[in-house]
Coordinates of C-alpha atoms and ligand atoms in Angstrom, one line a residue:
X802 CA 0.0 0.0 0.0
X803 CA 1.2 3.5 -0.8
X804 CA 1.6 5.7 2.3
X805 CA -0.1 9.1 1.8
X806 CA -0.4 12.3 3.8
X807 CA -4.1 12.9 4.5
X808 CA -5.3 16.3 5.8
X809 CA -8.7 16.0 7.6
X810 CA -10.6 19.2 8.3
X811 CA -13.0 18.6 11.1
X812 CA -10.9 15.7 12.3
X813 CA -11.7 16.2 16.0
X814 CA -15.5 15.9 15.4
X815 CA -17.7 12.6 15.4
X816 CA -16.9 11.5 11.8
X817 CA -13.6 13.3 11.4
X818 CA -12.1 11.4 14.4
X819 CA -13.2 8.0 13.2
X820 CA -11.8 8.9 9.7
X821 CA -8.5 9.8 11.4
X822 CA -8.4 6.5 13.2
X823 CA -9.0 4.6 9.9
X824 CA -6.4 6.5 8.0
X825 CA -3.8 6.0 10.8
X826 CA -4.8 2.3 10.9
X827 CA -4.0 2.1 7.2
X828 CA -0.6 3.6 7.9
X829 CA -1.0 7.0 6.6
X830 CA 0.2 10.3 8.0
X831 CA -2.8 12.4 9.2
X832 CA -3.0 16.1 9.8
X833 CA -6.2 16.9 11.8
X834 CA -7.1 20.6 11.2
X835 CA -9.9 21.5 13.6
X836 CA -10.7 24.7 15.7
X837 CA -12.8 22.5 18.1
X838 CA -15.9 24.6 17.6
X839 CA -18.2 21.4 17.8
X840 CA -15.4 18.9 18.1
X841 CA -13.3 17.9 21.1
X842 CA -9.7 16.7 21.9
X843 CA -11.3 13.9 23.7
X844 CA -12.1 12.4 20.4
X845 CA -8.5 12.2 19.2
X846 CA -6.4 12.0 22.5
X847 CA -6.1 8.2 22.0
X848 CA -4.3 8.5 18.7
X849 CA -0.7 8.7 20.0
X850 CA 1.4 8.0 17.1
X851 CA 4.1 10.4 15.5
X852 CA 2.2 10.0 12.1
X853 CA -0.8 12.0 13.7
X854 CA -0.9 15.7 14.5
X855 CA -3.6 18.2 15.3
X856 CA -3.5 21.6 13.9
X857 CA -5.7 24.2 15.7
X858 CA -6.8 26.3 12.7
X859 CA -10.2 27.9 11.7
X860 CA -10.6 26.8 8.0
X861 CA -12.7 30.0 7.2
X862 CA -9.2 31.6 7.5
X863 CA -6.4 30.5 5.2
X864 CA -4.4 27.6 6.8
X865 CA -0.7 27.1 5.9
X866 CA 0.7 23.6 5.8
X867 CA 4.4 23.2 5.3
X868 CA 4.6 19.4 4.1
X869 CA 3.2 17.8 1.0
X870 CA -0.4 16.6 1.1
X871 CA -2.0 13.8 -1.0
X872 CA -5.5 13.9 0.2
X873 CA -7.7 16.7 1.7
X874 CA -10.9 15.3 3.4
X875 CA -13.1 18.5 4.1
X876 CA -15.3 17.6 6.9
X877 CA -15.3 20.8 9.0
X878 CA -18.8 22.1 9.5
X879 CA -21.4 22.2 12.2
X880 CA -23.6 19.2 11.4
X881 CA -26.4 18.8 13.9
X882 CA -29.3 21.0 13.8
X883 CA -28.8 22.3 17.4
X884 CA -25.2 23.4 16.2
X885 CA -26.1 25.1 12.9
X886 CA -29.3 26.8 14.4
X887 CA -26.9 28.2 17.0
X888 CA -24.1 29.1 14.6
X889 CA -26.0 30.1 11.4
X890 CA -23.4 32.5 10.1
X891 CA -20.4 30.3 10.9
X892 CA -22.2 27.4 9.2
X893 CA -22.5 29.5 6.0
X894 CA -18.9 30.8 6.3
X895 CA -17.5 27.3 6.8
X896 CA -19.4 26.0 3.8
X897 CA -18.3 28.9 1.6
X898 CA -14.9 30.4 2.9
X899 CA -13.9 27.1 4.5
X900 CA -14.5 25.1 1.4
X901 CA -12.8 27.7 -0.7
X902 CA -9.8 27.6 1.6
X903 CA -9.8 23.7 1.7
X904 CA -10.0 23.5 -2.1
X905 CA -7.2 26.2 -2.4
X906 CA -5.0 23.9 -0.3
X907 CA -5.7 21.0 -2.3
X908 CA -5.0 22.8 -5.6
X909 CA -1.7 24.1 -4.2
X910 CA -0.7 20.7 -2.9
X911 CA -2.0 18.9 -6.1
X912 CA -4.0 16.7 -3.6
X913 CA -7.2 14.7 -4.2
X914 CA -10.0 16.6 -2.4
X915 CA -13.3 15.1 -0.9
X916 CA -16.1 17.3 0.3
X917 CA -18.3 15.9 3.0
X918 CA -21.7 16.9 1.6
X919 CA -25.1 15.6 2.9
X920 CA -28.4 14.2 2.1
X921 CA -29.7 17.6 3.2
X922 CA -29.0 18.9 -0.3
X923 CA -32.2 17.0 -1.1
X924 CA -34.1 18.9 1.4
X925 CA -37.6 17.6 1.9
X926 CA -37.4 15.3 -1.1
X927 CA -40.2 14.8 -3.5
X928 CA -38.4 11.8 -5.1
X929 CA -38.0 8.6 -3.1
X930 CA -35.4 7.1 -2.7
X931 CA -33.0 9.8 -3.6
X932 CA -30.6 9.3 -6.5
X933 CA -27.7 11.7 -7.1
X934 CA -29.4 13.0 -10.2
X935 CA -32.2 14.5 -8.0
X936 CA -31.8 18.3 -7.5
X937 CA -33.6 18.5 -4.3
X938 CA -36.3 20.6 -2.6
X939 CA -34.9 22.9 -0.2
X940 CA -36.3 26.0 1.5
X941 CA -33.4 28.5 1.3
X942 CA -34.8 30.9 3.9
X943 CA -36.1 28.3 6.4
X944 CA -34.0 27.6 9.6
X945 CA -32.3 24.5 8.0
X946 CA -31.4 26.7 4.9
X947 CA -28.1 27.8 6.4
X948 CA -26.8 24.3 6.4
X949 CA -28.5 23.0 3.4
X950 CA -27.5 25.9 1.2
X951 CA -23.9 26.0 2.6
X952 CA -23.5 22.4 1.5
X953 CA -25.1 23.0 -1.9
X954 CA -22.8 26.0 -2.5
X955 CA -19.8 23.8 -1.3
X956 CA -20.8 21.3 -3.9
X957 CA -21.0 24.0 -6.7
X958 CA -17.6 25.4 -5.6
X959 CA -16.0 21.9 -5.6
X960 CA -17.2 21.3 -9.2
X961 CA -16.0 24.7 -10.2
X962 CA -12.5 24.0 -8.8
X963 CA -12.6 20.6 -10.7
X964 CA -13.8 21.9 -14.0
X965 CA -12.1 25.3 -14.1
X966 CA -8.9 24.7 -12.0
X967 CA -8.4 21.0 -12.7
X968 CA -8.5 20.0 -9.1
X969 CA -9.2 16.3 -8.5
X970 CA -12.3 16.4 -6.5
X971 CA -14.9 14.0 -5.0
X972 CA -18.3 14.8 -3.3
X973 CA -19.8 12.5 -0.8
X974 CA -23.4 13.0 0.0
X975 CA -23.6 11.5 3.5
X976 CA -26.9 10.4 5.0
X977 CA -27.6 10.1 8.7
X978 CA -24.6 8.4 10.5
X979 CA -24.4 7.3 14.1
X980 CA -22.0 5.5 16.4
X981 CA -19.8 6.1 19.4
X982 CA -18.5 9.9 19.9
X983 CA -21.8 11.3 19.0
X984 CA -22.6 14.0 21.6
X985 CA -25.5 13.1 23.8
X986 CA -27.0 16.5 23.6
X987 CA -26.3 17.1 19.9
X988 CA -30.1 16.9 19.1
X989 CA -29.9 14.1 16.6
X990 CA -32.4 11.1 16.8
X991 CA -30.0 8.3 17.8
X992 CA -28.0 10.0 20.6
X993 CA -31.1 11.6 22.0
X994 CA -33.1 8.4 22.0
X995 CA -30.1 6.4 23.5
X996 CA -29.6 9.1 26.3
X997 CA -33.2 9.1 27.2
X998 CA -33.6 5.3 27.2
X999 CA -30.4 4.6 29.3
X1000 CA -31.6 7.3 31.8
X1001 CA -35.0 5.7 31.9
X1002 CA -36.6 9.0 30.7
X1003 CA -39.4 9.3 28.1
X1004 CA -38.2 9.0 24.6
X1005 CA -39.4 12.1 22.7
X1006 CA -40.5 11.4 19.1
X1007 CA -41.3 14.3 16.9
X1008 CA -44.7 14.5 15.1
X1009 CA -46.4 11.0 15.1
X1010 CA -43.1 9.3 14.4
X1011 CA -44.1 8.2 10.9
X1012 CA -41.4 10.2 9.2
X1013 CA -38.6 8.0 8.0
X1014 CA -34.8 8.1 8.1
X1015 CA -32.0 5.7 7.1
X1016 CA -29.2 5.1 9.5
X1017 CA -25.7 4.2 8.6
X1018 CA -23.1 2.9 11.2
X1019 CA -20.0 5.0 11.4
X1020 CA -17.5 2.2 10.4
X1021 CA -19.5 1.6 7.1
X1022 CA -19.6 5.3 6.3
X1023 CA -15.9 5.7 6.8
X1024 CA -15.1 2.8 4.5
X1025 CA -17.3 4.5 1.9
X1026 CA -15.5 7.8 2.3
X1027 CA -12.0 6.4 2.0
X1028 CA -13.2 4.2 -1.0
X1029 CA -14.6 7.3 -2.7
X1030 CA -11.4 9.4 -2.0
X1031 CA -9.2 6.6 -3.5
X1032 CA -11.5 6.0 -6.5
X1033 CA -10.8 9.0 -8.8
X1034 CA -14.5 9.6 -9.3
X1035 CA -15.8 13.2 -9.5
X1036 CA -19.5 13.3 -9.5
X1037 CA -21.5 13.2 -6.2
X1038 CA -22.0 9.8 -4.6
X1039 CA -24.6 8.9 -2.0
X1040 CA -23.1 7.1 1.1
X1041 CA -25.7 5.9 3.6
X1042 CA -27.6 2.8 4.5
X1043 CA -30.8 2.3 2.5
X1044 CA -32.6 0.4 5.3
X1045 CA -35.4 2.9 6.0
X1046 CA -37.1 3.1 9.5
X1047 CA -39.9 5.3 10.9
X1048 CA -38.8 7.4 13.9
X1049 CA -41.2 5.3 15.9
X1050 CA -39.5 2.0 14.8
X1051 CA -36.2 3.6 15.7
X1052 CA -37.3 4.4 19.2
X1053 CA -38.5 0.8 19.6
X1054 CA -35.2 -0.5 18.3
X1055 CA -33.4 1.7 20.9
X1056 CA -35.6 0.5 23.7
X1057 CA -34.8 -3.1 22.7
X1058 CA -31.1 -2.4 22.5
X1059 CA -30.9 -0.8 25.8
X1060 CA -33.4 -3.0 27.6
X1061 CA -35.2 0.2 28.7
X1062 CA -38.9 0.4 29.7
X1063 CA -39.1 4.3 28.8
X1064 CA -42.4 5.4 27.5
X1065 CA -42.5 6.9 24.1
X1066 CA -44.0 10.5 23.9
X1067 CA -44.7 12.8 21.0
X1068 CA -43.7 16.4 20.5
X1069 CA -44.3 19.0 17.8
X1070 CA -42.5 18.5 14.5
X1071 CA -39.5 20.9 13.9
X1072 CA -40.0 23.4 11.0
X1073 CA -39.2 21.9 7.6
X1074 CA -38.4 18.6 9.0
X1075 CA -38.0 16.1 6.0
X1076 CA -40.7 13.5 5.8
X1077 CA -38.6 10.8 4.4
X1078 CA -35.1 10.1 3.6
X1079 CA -33.5 7.0 2.0
X1080 CA -30.3 6.9 -0.2
X1081 CA -30.3 5.1 -3.5
X1082 CA -26.8 3.6 -3.3
X1083 CA -26.7 2.1 -6.8
X1084 CA -23.9 4.5 -7.8
X1085 CA -21.7 3.7 -4.8
X1086 CA -22.3 -0.1 -5.4
X1087 CA -21.3 0.3 -9.0
X1088 CA -18.3 2.7 -8.9
X1089 CA -17.0 2.0 -5.3
X1090 CA -18.2 -1.7 -4.9
X1091 CA -19.4 -0.3 -1.6
X1092 CA -22.4 -1.2 0.5
X1093 CA -23.2 -1.0 4.3
X1094 CA -22.6 -4.2 6.3
X1095 CA -23.8 -3.2 9.8
X1096 CA -27.6 -3.5 10.7
X1097 CA -29.3 -0.9 12.8
X1098 CA -29.6 -3.5 15.7
X1099 CA -25.9 -4.4 15.5
X1100 CA -24.9 -0.7 15.2
X1101 CA -26.9 0.2 18.2
X1102 CA -25.2 -2.6 20.2
X1103 CA -21.8 -1.6 19.1
X1104 CA -22.4 2.1 19.9
X1105 CA -23.5 1.2 23.4
X1106 CA -20.6 -1.2 23.9
X1107 CA -17.9 1.0 22.5
X1108 CA -19.2 4.4 23.9
X1109 CA -20.3 3.1 27.3
X1110 CA -23.4 4.1 29.1
X1111 CA -21.8 7.0 30.9
X1112 CA -20.7 8.8 27.8
X1113 CA -24.1 8.3 26.2
X1114 CA -26.1 9.6 29.1
X1115 CA -23.8 12.6 29.2
Ligands
NAD402 N1 -22.9 12.9 11.1 C1 -23.9 12.8 10.1 O1 -24.8 12.1 10.1 C2 -23.6 13.6 8.8 C3 -24.5 13.5 7.8 C4 -24.2 14.2 6.6 C5 -23.1 15.0 6.5 N2 -22.2 15.2 7.5 C6 -21.0 16.0 7.4 O2 -19.9 15.4 7.9 C7 -19.0 16.4 8.4 C8 -18.8 15.9 9.8 O3 -19.9 15.8 10.6 P1 -19.9 15.5 12.2 O4 -21.2 14.7 12.4 O5 -18.7 14.7 12.5 O6 -20.0 16.8 12.9 P2 -19.1 17.4 14.1 O7 -19.8 18.5 14.6 O8 -18.9 16.2 15.2 O9 -17.8 17.6 13.6 C9 -17.4 18.8 12.8 C10 -16.1 19.2 13.2 O10 -15.6 20.3 12.3 C11 -15.0 21.2 13.2 N3 -15.1 22.5 12.7 C12 -16.2 23.3 12.5 N4 -16.0 24.5 12.1 C13 -14.7 24.5 11.8 C14 -13.7 25.5 11.3 N5 -14.2 26.7 10.9 N6 -12.4 25.2 11.2 C15 -12.0 24.0 11.6 N7 -12.8 23.1 12.2 C16 -14.1 23.4 12.3 C17 -15.7 21.1 14.6 O11 -14.8 21.5 15.7 C18 -15.8 19.6 14.6 O12 -14.7 18.9 15.1 C19 -19.8 17.7 8.4 O13 -19.4 18.5 7.3 C20 -21.3 17.3 8.2 O14 -21.9 18.2 7.4 C21 -22.5 14.5 8.7

């Protein structure tokens, strides 16, 4: 295997830290660029090898790196609704200036660039499941617009750097992913349900719980991201688990995995909450030979085992 230097923006976050782990395990040198806005040194403190270093830099500002870089994985961005509703301008800046600087770095270093985009580019989709060819249904001025449009803009800029500047780019459209190191209070469904179930508190489901989501275990997702980065493919690729569950089914699965007898209660739906989400992963199967291997049941058990009850209850 060729040993590469990989720069991971957002490397101290949930997905970024798992990506750093996987790249280090493959023998690569890893530069983790993270200003710790929503990430934490706790996520990377176990990586104690000379091939790994953390650079505290805000990617909305230019970031200078002395050594050669082969891959730039651009993951820096608030990602949970709680974070991007709290940091709306920062979210827009990291999607625009941040992506611009990360792409500039990749161009300067002649590195392959991967944008961590999102299924949110499809908004509240009117096509189901979502293929990469679907353009989406996004409310640009709704509360989620700051995140969705930042990512859509990031995709546009990535394609422009590719077509106009010749940068070798990739775009991963990541669907809901879960696993150890999610923050218990980050507002996303799985950490919230796990926290509530493990503390024997009521599990709060929005609406009537009939809205659907597809949940990918983090190890599957990271394998897909690395596969895409190493593939040479340029068009957007969905990476997610196509097994679709209603939120009510998810709450039941969490109760079963935790052995909890928490009651399930219902609360008002947030504004612009998508009614359904399911990736069509035909393209990932075809060009990356990738598909997820971990079921929701197994992934929940692995999350509880690896994270530990204390970390999940917060
Ligand atoms: N987790 C998911 O289910 C999911 C789904 C779709 C897309 N994504 C994308 O994957 C990426 C990582 O998501 P996550 O769940 O790990 O979120 P996270 O909040 O855990 O990680 C984001 C990281 O980016 C860092 N960061 C934010 N702004 C920065 C800046 N200006 N400069 C440097 N670092 C900065 C944060 O400190 C944090 O460590 C995001 O781009 C997100 O949009 C995640």
